[in-house]
Amino acid sequence: MGIPAAPSGTPVRSSQTKGHLLRILGVGFGIAVIVGETIASGILRTPGEVAGHLGSYGMILAVWILGGL
């Protein structure tokens, strides 16, 4: 297999990583996860509420198509 490389490309010895997590994922990744979860929860929650207010299948389909465009 070989010795895994750190993000900088330098080899990492198992004695250096034992009991410690490598800091591969940074603050930017954490922010991206939070933003993604917020958007996903809105995408999953909103369509049911909109469909409940519209009432007819034709209106639901029309709004869905217009939203996609």
CHARMM-style PDB file with segment names, atoms N, HN, CA, C and O in Angstrom:
ATOM      1  N   MET     1       0.813  -1.185   0.000  1.00  0.00      PROA
ATOM      2  CA  MET     1       0.000   0.000   0.000  1.00  0.00      PROA
ATOM      3  C   MET     1       0.857   1.249   0.000  1.00  0.00      PROA
ATOM      4  O   MET     1       0.800   1.973  -0.994  1.00  0.00      PROA
ATOM      5  N   GLY     2       1.595   1.557   0.950  1.00  0.00      PROA
ATOM      6  HN  GLY     2       1.641   0.969   1.757  1.00  0.00      PROA
ATOM      7  CA  GLY     2       2.373   2.782   0.980  1.00  0.00      PROA
ATOM      8  C   GLY     2       1.908   3.698   2.093  1.00  0.00      PROA
ATOM      9  O   GLY     2       0.915   3.439   2.773  1.00  0.00      PROA
ATOM     10  N   ILE     3       2.637   4.748   2.253  1.00  0.00      PROA
ATOM     11  HN  ILE     3       3.443   4.958   1.700  1.00  0.00      PROA
ATOM     12  CA  ILE     3       2.352   5.727   3.297  1.00  0.00      PROA
ATOM     13  C   ILE     3       1.414   6.783   2.727  1.00  0.00      PROA
ATOM     14  O   ILE     3       1.685   7.317   1.651  1.00  0.00      PROA
ATOM     15  N   PRO     4       0.302   7.103   3.425  1.00  0.00      PROA
ATOM     16  CA  PRO     4      -0.616   8.131   2.910  1.00  0.00      PROA
ATOM     17  C   PRO     4       0.051   9.499   2.885  1.00  0.00      PROA
ATOM     18  O   PRO     4       0.941   9.782   3.687  1.00  0.00      PROA
ATOM     19  N   ALA     5      -0.383  10.333   1.967  1.00  0.00      PROA
ATOM     20  HN  ALA     5      -1.106  10.103   1.316  1.00  0.00      PROA
ATOM     21  CA  ALA     5       0.182  11.673   1.845  1.00  0.00      PROA
ATOM     22  C   ALA     5      -0.721  12.685   2.532  1.00  0.00      PROA
ATOM     23  O   ALA     5      -1.945  12.555   2.506  1.00  0.00      PROA
ATOM     24  N   ALA     6      -0.122  13.676   3.136  1.00  0.00      PROA
ATOM     25  HN  ALA     6       0.872  13.781   3.157  1.00  0.00      PROA
ATOM     26  CA  ALA     6      -0.859  14.785   3.747  1.00  0.00      PROA
ATOM     27  C   ALA     6      -1.322  15.714   2.630  1.00  0.00      PROA
ATOM     28  O   ALA     6      -0.853  15.577   1.500  1.00  0.00      PROA
ATOM     29  N   PRO     7      -2.235  16.665   2.909  1.00  0.00      PROA
ATOM     30  CA  PRO     7      -2.689  17.594   1.878  1.00  0.00      PROA
ATOM     31  C   PRO     7      -1.552  18.343   1.184  1.00  0.00      PROA
ATOM     32  O   PRO     7      -1.689  18.716   0.019  1.00  0.00      PROA
ATOM     33  N   SER     8      -0.443  18.569   1.868  1.00  0.00      PROA
ATOM     34  HN  SER     8      -0.331  18.266   2.814  1.00  0.00      PROA
ATOM     35  CA  SER     8       0.683  19.279   1.269  1.00  0.00      PROA
ATOM     36  C   SER     8       1.500  18.380   0.356  1.00  0.00      PROA
ATOM     37  O   SER     8       2.382  18.862  -0.355  1.00  0.00      PROA
ATOM     38  N   GLY     9       1.219  17.062   0.363  1.00  0.00      PROA
ATOM     39  HN  GLY     9       0.502  16.670   0.940  1.00  0.00      PROA
ATOM     40  CA  GLY     9       1.939  16.125  -0.482  1.00  0.00      PROA
ATOM     41  C   GLY     9       3.064  15.414   0.241  1.00  0.00      PROA
ATOM     42  O   GLY     9       3.663  14.494  -0.317  1.00  0.00      PROA
ATOM     43  N   THR    10       3.369  15.813   1.464  1.00  0.00      PROA
ATOM     44  HN  THR    10       2.882  16.560   1.917  1.00  0.00      PROA
ATOM     45  CA  THR    10       4.426  15.151   2.211  1.00  0.00      PROA
ATOM     46  C   THR    10       3.884  13.885   2.845  1.00  0.00      PROA
ATOM     47  O   THR    10       2.728  13.851   3.267  1.00  0.00      PROA
ATOM     48  N   PRO    11       4.699  12.844   2.919  1.00  0.00      PROA
ATOM     49  CA  PRO    11       4.229  11.591   3.525  1.00  0.00      PROA
ATOM     50  C   PRO    11       3.909  11.770   5.003  1.00  0.00      PROA
ATOM     51  O   PRO    11       4.539  12.572   5.692  1.00  0.00      PROA
ATOM     52  N   VAL    12       2.937  11.026   5.476  1.00  0.00      PROA
ATOM     53  HN  VAL    12       2.426  10.374   4.917  1.00  0.00      PROA
ATOM     54  CA  VAL    12       2.532  11.076   6.874  1.00  0.00      PROA
ATOM     55  C   VAL    12       2.847   9.722   7.494  1.00  0.00      PROA
ATOM     56  O   VAL    12       2.411   8.686   6.992  1.00  0.00      PROA
ATOM     57  N   ARG    13       3.574   9.732   8.544  1.00  0.00      PROA
ATOM     58  HN  ARG    13       3.928  10.574   8.952  1.00  0.00      PROA
ATOM     59  CA  ARG    13       3.902   8.489   9.241  1.00  0.00      PROA
ATOM     60  C   ARG    13       2.772   8.130  10.193  1.00  0.00      PROA
ATOM     61  O   ARG    13       2.108   9.013  10.737  1.00  0.00      PROA
ATOM     62  N   SER    14       2.553   6.826  10.395  1.00  0.00      PROA
ATOM     63  HN  SER    14       3.092   6.110   9.953  1.00  0.00      PROA
ATOM     64  CA  SER    14       1.471   6.402  11.281  1.00  0.00      PROA
ATOM     65  C   SER    14       1.695   6.883  12.704  1.00  0.00      PROA
ATOM     66  O   SER    14       0.726   7.074  13.439  1.00  0.00      PROA
ATOM     67  N   SER    15       2.933   7.084  13.114  1.00  0.00      PROA
ATOM     68  HN  SER    15       3.720   6.929  12.517  1.00  0.00      PROA
ATOM     69  CA  SER    15       3.192   7.589  14.464  1.00  0.00      PROA
ATOM     70  C   SER    15       2.742   9.038  14.605  1.00  0.00      PROA
ATOM     71  O   SER    15       2.437   9.485  15.710  1.00  0.00      PROA
ATOM     72  N   GLN    16       2.696   9.785  13.485  1.00  0.00      PROA
ATOM     73  HN  GLN    16       2.943   9.421  12.587  1.00  0.00      PROA
ATOM     74  CA  GLN    16       2.259  11.172  13.536  1.00  0.00      PROA
ATOM     75  C   GLN    16       0.742  11.284  13.602  1.00  0.00      PROA
ATOM     76  O   GLN    16       0.219  12.246  14.165  1.00  0.00      PROA
ATOM     77  N   THR    17       0.026  10.312  13.034  1.00  0.00      PROA
ATOM     78  HN  THR    17       0.451   9.531  12.577  1.00  0.00      PROA
ATOM     79  CA  THR    17      -1.428  10.407  12.945  1.00  0.00      PROA
ATOM     80  C   THR    17      -2.142   9.573  13.993  1.00  0.00      PROA
ATOM     81  O   THR    17      -3.364   9.657  14.111  1.00  0.00      PROA
ATOM     82  N   LYS    18      -1.431   8.790  14.737  1.00  0.00      PROA
ATOM     83  HN  LYS    18      -0.438   8.722  14.641  1.00  0.00      PROA
ATOM     84  CA  LYS    18      -2.076   7.909  15.714  1.00  0.00      PROA
ATOM     85  C   LYS    18      -2.752   8.731  16.804  1.00  0.00      PROA
ATOM     86  O   LYS    18      -2.094   9.474  17.532  1.00  0.00      PROA
ATOM     87  N   GLY    19      -4.090   8.587  16.911  1.00  0.00      PROA
ATOM     88  HN  GLY    19      -4.624   7.983  16.320  1.00  0.00      PROA
ATOM     89  CA  GLY    19      -4.837   9.298  17.928  1.00  0.00      PROA
ATOM     90  C   GLY    19      -5.208  10.716  17.529  1.00  0.00      PROA
ATOM     91  O   GLY    19      -5.792  11.445  18.331  1.00  0.00      PROA
ATOM     92  N   HSD    20      -4.887  11.118  16.327  1.00  0.00      PROA
ATOM     93  HN  HSD    20      -4.413  10.526  15.675  1.00  0.00      PROA
ATOM     94  CA  HSD    20      -5.180  12.472  15.859  1.00  0.00      PROA
ATOM     95  C   HSD    20      -5.875  12.402  14.507  1.00  0.00      PROA
ATOM     96  O   HSD    20      -5.579  11.529  13.691  1.00  0.00      PROA
ATOM     97  N   LEU    21      -6.788  13.314  14.278  1.00  0.00      PROA
ATOM     98  HN  LEU    21      -7.028  14.024  14.941  1.00  0.00      PROA
ATOM     99  CA  LEU    21      -7.439  13.411  12.989  1.00  0.00      PROA
ATOM    100  C   LEU    21      -6.629  14.326  12.079  1.00  0.00      PROA
ATOM    101  O   LEU    21      -6.110  15.353  12.517  1.00  0.00      PROA
ATOM    102  N   LEU    22      -6.528  13.947  10.820  1.00  0.00      PROA
ATOM    103  HN  LEU    22      -6.949  13.113  10.464  1.00  0.00      PROA
ATOM    104  CA  LEU    22      -5.879  14.832   9.863  1.00  0.00      PROA
ATOM    105  C   LEU    22      -6.824  15.978   9.541  1.00  0.00      PROA
ATOM    106  O   LEU    22      -8.031  15.766   9.426  1.00  0.00      PROA
ATOM    107  N   ARG    23      -6.308  17.165   9.395  1.00  0.00      PROA
ATOM    108  HN  ARG    23      -5.327  17.337   9.489  1.00  0.00      PROA
ATOM    109  CA  ARG    23      -7.144  18.328   9.086  1.00  0.00      PROA
ATOM    110  C   ARG    23      -7.201  18.505   7.567  1.00  0.00      PROA
ATOM    111  O   ARG    23      -6.584  19.406   7.000  1.00  0.00      PROA
ATOM    112  N   ILE    24      -7.955  17.624   6.938  1.00  0.00      PROA
ATOM    113  HN  ILE    24      -8.457  16.892   7.399  1.00  0.00      PROA
ATOM    114  CA  ILE    24      -8.101  17.676   5.493  1.00  0.00      PROA
ATOM    115  C   ILE    24      -9.251  18.601   5.124  1.00  0.00      PROA
ATOM    116  O   ILE    24      -9.140  19.389   4.185  1.00  0.00      PROA
ATOM    117  N   LEU    25     -10.350  18.509   5.855  1.00  0.00      PROA
ATOM    118  HN  LEU    25     -10.440  17.869   6.617  1.00  0.00      PROA
ATOM    119  CA  LEU    25     -11.533  19.308   5.571  1.00  0.00      PROA
ATOM    120  C   LEU    25     -11.476  20.578   6.411  1.00  0.00      PROA
ATOM    121  O   LEU    25     -11.273  20.526   7.624  1.00  0.00      PROA
ATOM    122  N   GLY    26     -11.653  21.691   5.765  1.00  0.00      PROA
ATOM    123  HN  GLY    26     -11.818  21.733   4.780  1.00  0.00      PROA
ATOM    124  CA  GLY    26     -11.508  22.961   6.466  1.00  0.00      PROA
ATOM    125  C   GLY    26     -12.835  23.636   6.751  1.00  0.00      PROA
ATOM    126  O   GLY    26     -13.897  23.019   6.668  1.00  0.00      PROA
ATOM    127  N   VAL    27     -12.756  24.904   7.085  1.00  0.00      PROA
ATOM    128  HN  VAL    27     -11.893  25.405   7.152  1.00  0.00      PROA
ATOM    129  CA  VAL    27     -13.918  25.711   7.424  1.00  0.00      PROA
ATOM    130  C   VAL    27     -14.837  25.861   6.213  1.00  0.00      PROA
ATOM    131  O   VAL    27     -16.060  25.836   6.352  1.00  0.00      PROA
ATOM    132  N   GLY    28     -14.249  26.015   5.030  1.00  0.00      PROA
ATOM    133  HN  GLY    28     -13.256  26.035   4.917  1.00  0.00      PROA
ATOM    134  CA  GLY    28     -15.048  26.143   3.810  1.00  0.00      PROA
ATOM    135  C   GLY    28     -15.947  24.949   3.586  1.00  0.00      PROA
ATOM    136  O   GLY    28     -17.100  25.096   3.181  1.00  0.00      PROA
ATOM    137  N   PHE    29     -15.416  23.756   3.851  1.00  0.00      PROA
ATOM    138  HN  PHE    29     -14.479  23.637   4.180  1.00  0.00      PROA
ATOM    139  CA  PHE    29     -16.224  22.547   3.708  1.00  0.00      PROA
ATOM    140  C   PHE    29     -17.361  22.542   4.724  1.00  0.00      PROA
ATOM    141  O   PHE    29     -18.483  22.159   4.390  1.00  0.00      PROA
ATOM    142  N   GLY    30     -17.095  22.952   5.935  1.00  0.00      PROA
ATOM    143  HN  GLY    30     -16.184  23.262   6.207  1.00  0.00      PROA
ATOM    144  CA  GLY    30     -18.141  23.002   6.963  1.00  0.00      PROA
ATOM    145  C   GLY    30     -19.247  23.974   6.600  1.00  0.00      PROA
ATOM    146  O   GLY    30     -20.426  23.686   6.805  1.00  0.00      PROA
ATOM    147  N   ILE    31     -18.869  25.125   6.061  1.00  0.00      PROA
ATOM    148  HN  ILE    31     -17.911  25.359   5.894  1.00  0.00      PROA
ATOM    149  CA  ILE    31     -19.869  26.109   5.637  1.00  0.00      PROA
ATOM    150  C   ILE    31     -20.688  25.553   4.476  1.00  0.00      PROA
ATOM    151  O   ILE    31     -21.903  25.740   4.430  1.00  0.00      PROA
ATOM    152  N   ALA    32     -20.029  24.869   3.538  1.00  0.00      PROA
ATOM    153  HN  ALA    32     -19.042  24.717   3.575  1.00  0.00      PROA
ATOM    154  CA  ALA    32     -20.735  24.286   2.397  1.00  0.00      PROA
ATOM    155  C   ALA    32     -21.747  23.242   2.846  1.00  0.00      PROA
ATOM    156  O   ALA    32     -22.837  23.159   2.279  1.00  0.00      PROA
ATOM    157  N   VAL    33     -21.408  22.451   3.843  1.00  0.00      PROA
ATOM    158  HN  VAL    33     -20.523  22.518   4.303  1.00  0.00      PROA
ATOM    159  CA  VAL    33     -22.335  21.441   4.367  1.00  0.00      PROA
ATOM    160  C   VAL    33     -23.546  22.112   5.006  1.00  0.00      PROA
ATOM    161  O   VAL    33     -24.676  21.676   4.784  1.00  0.00      PROA
ATOM    162  N   ILE    34     -23.335  23.149   5.782  1.00  0.00      PROA
ATOM    163  HN  ILE    34     -22.417  23.503   5.962  1.00  0.00      PROA
ATOM    164  CA  ILE    34     -24.439  23.851   6.443  1.00  0.00      PROA
ATOM    165  C   ILE    34     -25.367  24.488   5.410  1.00  0.00      PROA
ATOM    166  O   ILE    34     -26.588  24.374   5.520  1.00  0.00      PROA
ATOM    167  N   VAL    35     -24.793  25.159   4.406  1.00  0.00      PROA
ATOM    168  HN  VAL    35     -23.801  25.251   4.317  1.00  0.00      PROA
ATOM    169  CA  VAL    35     -25.606  25.780   3.359  1.00  0.00      PROA
ATOM    170  C   VAL    35     -26.376  24.719   2.584  1.00  0.00      PROA
ATOM    171  O   VAL    35     -27.557  24.899   2.286  1.00  0.00      PROA
ATOM    172  N   GLY    36     -25.716  23.619   2.258  1.00  0.00      PROA
ATOM    173  HN  GLY    36     -24.757  23.473   2.500  1.00  0.00      PROA
ATOM    174  CA  GLY    36     -26.373  22.530   1.535  1.00  0.00      PROA
ATOM    175  C   GLY    36     -27.526  21.923   2.311  1.00  0.00      PROA
ATOM    176  O   GLY    36     -28.572  21.625   1.733  1.00  0.00      PROA
ATOM    177  N   GLU    37     -27.353  21.734   3.611  1.00  0.00      PROA
ATOM    178  HN  GLU    37     -26.504  21.976   4.081  1.00  0.00      PROA
ATOM    179  CA  GLU    37     -28.432  21.187   4.440  1.00  0.00      PROA
ATOM    180  C   GLU    37     -29.611  22.151   4.505  1.00  0.00      PROA
ATOM    181  O   GLU    37     -30.764  21.720   4.484  1.00  0.00      PROA
ATOM    182  N   THR    38     -29.337  23.444   4.584  1.00  0.00      PROA
ATOM    183  HN  THR    38     -28.400  23.794   4.601  1.00  0.00      PROA
ATOM    184  CA  THR    38     -30.401  24.441   4.630  1.00  0.00      PROA
ATOM    185  C   THR    38     -31.200  24.442   3.334  1.00  0.00      PROA
ATOM    186  O   THR    38     -32.431  24.455   3.362  1.00  0.00      PROA
ATOM    187  N   ILE    39     -30.514  24.428   2.208  1.00  0.00      PROA
ATOM    188  HN  ILE    39     -29.514  24.417   2.184  1.00  0.00      PROA
ATOM    189  CA  ILE    39     -31.192  24.410   0.910  1.00  0.00      PROA
ATOM    190  C   ILE    39     -31.979  23.120   0.736  1.00  0.00      PROA
ATOM    191  O   ILE    39     -33.118  23.146   0.270  1.00  0.00      PROA
ATOM    192  N   ALA    40     -31.383  21.992   1.106  1.00  0.00      PROA
ATOM    193  HN  ALA    40     -30.458  21.971   1.485  1.00  0.00      PROA
ATOM    194  CA  ALA    40     -32.063  20.704   0.950  1.00  0.00      PROA
ATOM    195  C   ALA    40     -33.321  20.617   1.802  1.00  0.00      PROA
ATOM    196  O   ALA    40     -34.328  20.073   1.351  1.00  0.00      PROA
ATOM    197  N   SER    41     -33.285  21.136   3.013  1.00  0.00      PROA
ATOM    198  HN  SER    41     -32.466  21.579   3.379  1.00  0.00      PROA
ATOM    199  CA  SER    41     -34.486  21.082   3.849  1.00  0.00      PROA
ATOM    200  C   SER    41     -35.596  21.937   3.253  1.00  0.00      PROA
ATOM    201  O   SER    41     -36.768  21.571   3.342  1.00  0.00      PROA
ATOM    202  N   GLY    42     -35.250  23.064   2.649  1.00  0.00      PROA
ATOM    203  HN  GLY    42     -34.298  23.361   2.576  1.00  0.00      PROA
ATOM    204  CA  GLY    42     -36.247  23.902   1.988  1.00  0.00      PROA
ATOM    205  C   GLY    42     -36.831  23.230   0.760  1.00  0.00      PROA
ATOM    206  O   GLY    42     -38.028  23.339   0.495  1.00  0.00      PROA
ATOM    207  N   ILE    43     -35.983  22.533   0.007  1.00  0.00      PROA
ATOM    208  HN  ILE    43     -35.011  22.445   0.222  1.00  0.00      PROA
ATOM    209  CA  ILE    43     -36.444  21.832  -1.195  1.00  0.00      PROA
ATOM    210  C   ILE    43     -37.393  20.703  -0.814  1.00  0.00      PROA
ATOM    211  O   ILE    43     -38.382  20.469  -1.509  1.00  0.00      PROA
ATOM    212  N   LEU    44     -37.110  20.010   0.266  1.00  0.00      PROA
ATOM    213  HN  LEU    44     -36.307  20.201   0.830  1.00  0.00      PROA
ATOM    214  CA  LEU    44     -37.955  18.880   0.662  1.00  0.00      PROA
ATOM    215  C   LEU    44     -39.248  19.321   1.332  1.00  0.00      PROA
ATOM    216  O   LEU    44     -40.252  18.614   1.251  1.00  0.00      PROA
ATOM    217  N   ARG    45     -39.244  20.468   1.988  1.00  0.00      PROA
ATOM    218  HN  ARG    45     -38.429  21.042   2.054  1.00  0.00      PROA
ATOM    219  CA  ARG    45     -40.414  20.905   2.752  1.00  0.00      PROA
ATOM    220  C   ARG    45     -41.383  21.736   1.910  1.00  0.00      PROA
ATOM    221  O   ARG    45     -42.596  21.608   2.078  1.00  0.00      PROA
ATOM    222  N   THR    46     -40.894  22.563   1.034  1.00  0.00      PROA
ATOM    223  HN  THR    46     -39.908  22.667   0.897  1.00  0.00      PROA
ATOM    224  CA  THR    46     -41.693  23.551   0.322  1.00  0.00      PROA
ATOM    225  C   THR    46     -42.718  22.980  -0.662  1.00  0.00      PROA
ATOM    226  O   THR    46     -43.844  23.477  -0.674  1.00  0.00      PROA
ATOM    227  N   PRO    47     -42.412  21.969  -1.490  1.00  0.00      PROA
ATOM    228  CA  PRO    47     -43.371  21.527  -2.501  1.00  0.00      PROA
ATOM    229  C   PRO    47     -44.717  21.090  -1.936  1.00  0.00      PROA
ATOM    230  O   PRO    47     -45.746  21.346  -2.561  1.00  0.00      PROA
ATOM    231  N   GLY    48     -44.746  20.455  -0.803  1.00  0.00      PROA
ATOM    232  HN  GLY    48     -43.910  20.247  -0.295  1.00  0.00      PROA
ATOM    233  CA  GLY    48     -46.010  20.032  -0.203  1.00  0.00      PROA
ATOM    234  C   GLY    48     -46.864  21.211   0.220  1.00  0.00      PROA
ATOM    235  O   GLY    48     -48.083  21.190   0.050  1.00  0.00      PROA
ATOM    236  N   GLU    49     -46.241  22.230   0.765  1.00  0.00      PROA
ATOM    237  HN  GLU    49     -45.250  22.247   0.904  1.00  0.00      PROA
ATOM    238  CA  GLU    49     -46.975  23.426   1.178  1.00  0.00      PROA
ATOM    239  C   GLU    49     -47.537  24.163  -0.032  1.00  0.00      PROA
ATOM    240  O   GLU    49     -48.678  24.622  -0.006  1.00  0.00      PROA
ATOM    241  N   VAL    50     -46.742  24.277  -1.091  1.00  0.00      PROA
ATOM    242  HN  VAL    50     -45.814  23.904  -1.113  1.00  0.00      PROA
ATOM    243  CA  VAL    50     -47.200  24.956  -2.303  1.00  0.00      PROA
ATOM    244  C   VAL    50     -48.360  24.184  -2.923  1.00  0.00      PROA
ATOM    245  O   VAL    50     -49.368  24.779  -3.306  1.00  0.00      PROA
ATOM    246  N   ALA    51     -48.223  22.865  -3.024  1.00  0.00      PROA
ATOM    247  HN  ALA    51     -47.404  22.382  -2.713  1.00  0.00      PROA
ATOM    248  CA  ALA    51     -49.281  22.035  -3.603  1.00  0.00      PROA
ATOM    249  C   ALA    51     -50.565  22.132  -2.779  1.00  0.00      PROA
ATOM    250  O   ALA    51     -51.659  22.105  -3.343  1.00  0.00      PROA
ATOM    251  N   GLY    52     -50.451  22.242  -1.484  1.00  0.00      PROA
ATOM    252  HN  GLY    52     -49.563  22.264  -1.026  1.00  0.00      PROA
ATOM    253  CA  GLY    52     -51.622  22.381  -0.623  1.00  0.00      PROA
ATOM    254  C   GLY    52     -52.378  23.674  -0.870  1.00  0.00      PROA
ATOM    255  O   GLY    52     -53.604  23.713  -0.770  1.00  0.00      PROA
ATOM    256  N   HSD    53     -51.646  24.732  -1.194  1.00  0.00      PROA
ATOM    257  HN  HSD    53     -50.650  24.700  -1.276  1.00  0.00      PROA
ATOM    258  CA  HSD    53     -52.282  26.026  -1.460  1.00  0.00      PROA
ATOM    259  C   HSD    53     -52.902  26.109  -2.856  1.00  0.00      PROA
ATOM    260  O   HSD    53     -53.877  26.833  -3.060  1.00  0.00      PROA
ATOM    261  N   LEU    54     -52.338  25.366  -3.820  1.00  0.00      PROA
ATOM    262  HN  LEU    54     -51.547  24.778  -3.654  1.00  0.00      PROA
ATOM    263  CA  LEU    54     -52.830  25.449  -5.197  1.00  0.00      PROA
ATOM    264  C   LEU    54     -54.108  24.654  -5.411  1.00  0.00      PROA
ATOM    265  O   LEU    54     -55.049  25.142  -6.037  1.00  0.00      PROA
ATOM    266  N   GLY    55     -54.144  23.443  -4.898  1.00  0.00      PROA
ATOM    267  HN  GLY    55     -53.380  23.047  -4.390  1.00  0.00      PROA
ATOM    268  CA  GLY    55     -55.387  22.680  -4.956  1.00  0.00      PROA
ATOM    269  C   GLY    55     -55.576  21.771  -6.151  1.00  0.00      PROA
ATOM    270  O   GLY    55     -55.926  20.607  -5.960  1.00  0.00      PROA
ATOM    271  N   SER    56     -55.363  22.239  -7.384  1.00  0.00      PROA
ATOM    272  HN  SER    56     -55.079  23.185  -7.539  1.00  0.00      PROA
ATOM    273  CA  SER    56     -55.634  21.382  -8.540  1.00  0.00      PROA
ATOM    274  C   SER    56     -54.322  20.845  -9.126  1.00  0.00      PROA
ATOM    275  O   SER    56     -53.268  21.470  -9.014  1.00  0.00      PROA
ATOM    276  N   TYR    57     -54.420  19.674  -9.750  1.00  0.00      PROA
ATOM    277  HN  TYR    57     -55.277  19.166  -9.841  1.00  0.00      PROA
ATOM    278  CA  TYR    57     -53.227  19.044 -10.319  1.00  0.00      PROA
ATOM    279  C   TYR    57     -52.647  19.875 -11.459  1.00  0.00      PROA
ATOM    280  O   TYR    57     -51.428  19.948 -11.618  1.00  0.00      PROA
ATOM    281  N   GLY    58     -53.517  20.501 -12.256  1.00  0.00      PROA
ATOM    282  HN  GLY    58     -54.507  20.442 -12.127  1.00  0.00      PROA
ATOM    283  CA  GLY    58     -53.049  21.331 -13.362  1.00  0.00      PROA
ATOM    284  C   GLY    58     -52.236  22.523 -12.889  1.00  0.00      PROA
ATOM    285  O   GLY    58     -51.212  22.857 -13.484  1.00  0.00      PROA
ATOM    286  N   MET    59     -52.688  23.163 -11.828  1.00  0.00      PROA
ATOM    287  HN  MET    59     -53.520  22.892 -11.345  1.00  0.00      PROA
ATOM    288  CA  MET    59     -51.968  24.320 -11.281  1.00  0.00      PROA
ATOM    289  C   MET    59     -50.630  23.887 -10.675  1.00  0.00      PROA
ATOM    290  O   MET    59     -49.619  24.574 -10.821  1.00  0.00      PROA
ATOM    291  N   ILE    60     -50.641  22.741  -9.995  1.00  0.00      PROA
ATOM    292  HN  ILE    60     -51.463  22.183  -9.877  1.00  0.00      PROA
ATOM    293  CA  ILE    60     -49.400  22.230  -9.396  1.00  0.00      PROA
ATOM    294  C   ILE    60     -48.374  21.981 -10.495  1.00  0.00      PROA
ATOM    295  O   ILE    60     -47.214  22.373 -10.364  1.00  0.00      PROA
ATOM    296  N   LEU    61     -48.797  21.328 -11.578  1.00  0.00      PROA
ATOM    297  HN  LEU    61     -49.739  21.010 -11.684  1.00  0.00      PROA
ATOM    298  CA  LEU    61     -47.892  21.029 -12.686  1.00  0.00      PROA
ATOM    299  C   LEU    61     -47.406  22.316 -13.361  1.00  0.00      PROA
ATOM    300  O   LEU    61     -46.228  22.428 -13.700  1.00  0.00      PROA
ATOM    301  N   ALA    62     -48.303  23.282 -13.557  1.00  0.00      PROA
ATOM    302  HN  ALA    62     -49.260  23.190 -13.282  1.00  0.00      PROA
ATOM    303  CA  ALA    62     -47.923  24.544 -14.189  1.00  0.00      PROA
ATOM    304  C   ALA    62     -46.893  25.297 -13.365  1.00  0.00      PROA
ATOM    305  O   ALA    62     -45.919  25.812 -13.914  1.00  0.00      PROA
ATOM    306  N   VAL    63     -47.093  25.369 -12.063  1.00  0.00      PROA
ATOM    307  HN  VAL    63     -47.885  24.951 -11.617  1.00  0.00      PROA
ATOM    308  CA  VAL    63     -46.146  26.068 -11.185  1.00  0.00      PROA
ATOM    309  C   VAL    63     -44.822  25.329 -11.145  1.00  0.00      PROA
ATOM    310  O   VAL    63     -43.763  25.955 -11.098  1.00  0.00      PROA
ATOM    311  N   TRP    64     -44.869  24.011 -11.164  1.00  0.00      PROA
ATOM    312  HN  TRP    64     -45.729  23.502 -11.202  1.00  0.00      PROA
ATOM    313  CA  TRP    64     -43.649  23.195 -11.147  1.00  0.00      PROA
ATOM    314  C   TRP    64     -42.828  23.448 -12.421  1.00  0.00      PROA
ATOM    315  O   TRP    64     -41.608  23.601 -12.355  1.00  0.00      PROA
ATOM    316  N   ILE    65     -43.499  23.491 -13.572  1.00  0.00      PROA
ATOM    317  HN  ILE    65     -44.490  23.367 -13.626  1.00  0.00      PROA
ATOM    318  CA  ILE    65     -42.816  23.734 -14.843  1.00  0.00      PROA
ATOM    319  C   ILE    65     -42.261  25.158 -14.889  1.00  0.00      PROA
ATOM    320  O   ILE    65     -41.118  25.360 -15.299  1.00  0.00      PROA
ATOM    321  N   LEU    66     -43.054  26.142 -14.476  1.00  0.00      PROA
ATOM    322  HN  LEU    66     -43.982  25.978 -14.143  1.00  0.00      PROA
ATOM    323  CA  LEU    66     -42.578  27.526 -14.460  1.00  0.00      PROA
ATOM    324  C   LEU    66     -41.386  27.705 -13.510  1.00  0.00      PROA
ATOM    325  O   LEU    66     -40.441  28.433 -13.810  1.00  0.00      PROA
ATOM    326  N   GLY    67     -41.450  27.044 -12.390  1.00  0.00      PROA
ATOM    327  HN  GLY    67     -42.218  26.452 -12.146  1.00  0.00      PROA
ATOM    328  CA  GLY    67     -40.329  27.110 -11.439  1.00  0.00      PROA
ATOM    329  C   GLY    67     -39.070  26.492 -12.008  1.00  0.00      PROA
ATOM    330  O   GLY    67     -37.965  26.964 -11.742  1.00  0.00      PROA
ATOM    331  N   GLY    68     -39.233  25.435 -12.791  1.00  0.00      PROA
ATOM    332  HN  GLY    68     -40.131  25.051 -13.007  1.00  0.00      PROA
ATOM    333  CA  GLY    68     -38.081  24.802 -13.416  1.00  0.00      PROA
ATOM    334  C   GLY    68     -37.430  25.650 -14.499  1.00  0.00      PROA
ATOM    335  O   GLY    68     -36.222  25.587 -14.727  1.00  0.00      PROA
ATOM    336  N   LEU    69     -38.267  26.447 -15.159  1.00  0.00      PROA
ATOM    337  HN  LEU    69     -39.248  26.498 -14.974  1.00  0.00      PROA
ATOM    338  CA  LEU    69     -37.724  27.309 -16.218  1.00  0.00      PROA
ATOM    339  C   LEU    69     -37.020  28.504 -15.607  1.00  0.00      PROA
ATOM    340  OT1 LEU    69     -36.496  29.348 -16.333  1.00  0.00      PROA
TER     341      LEU     69
END
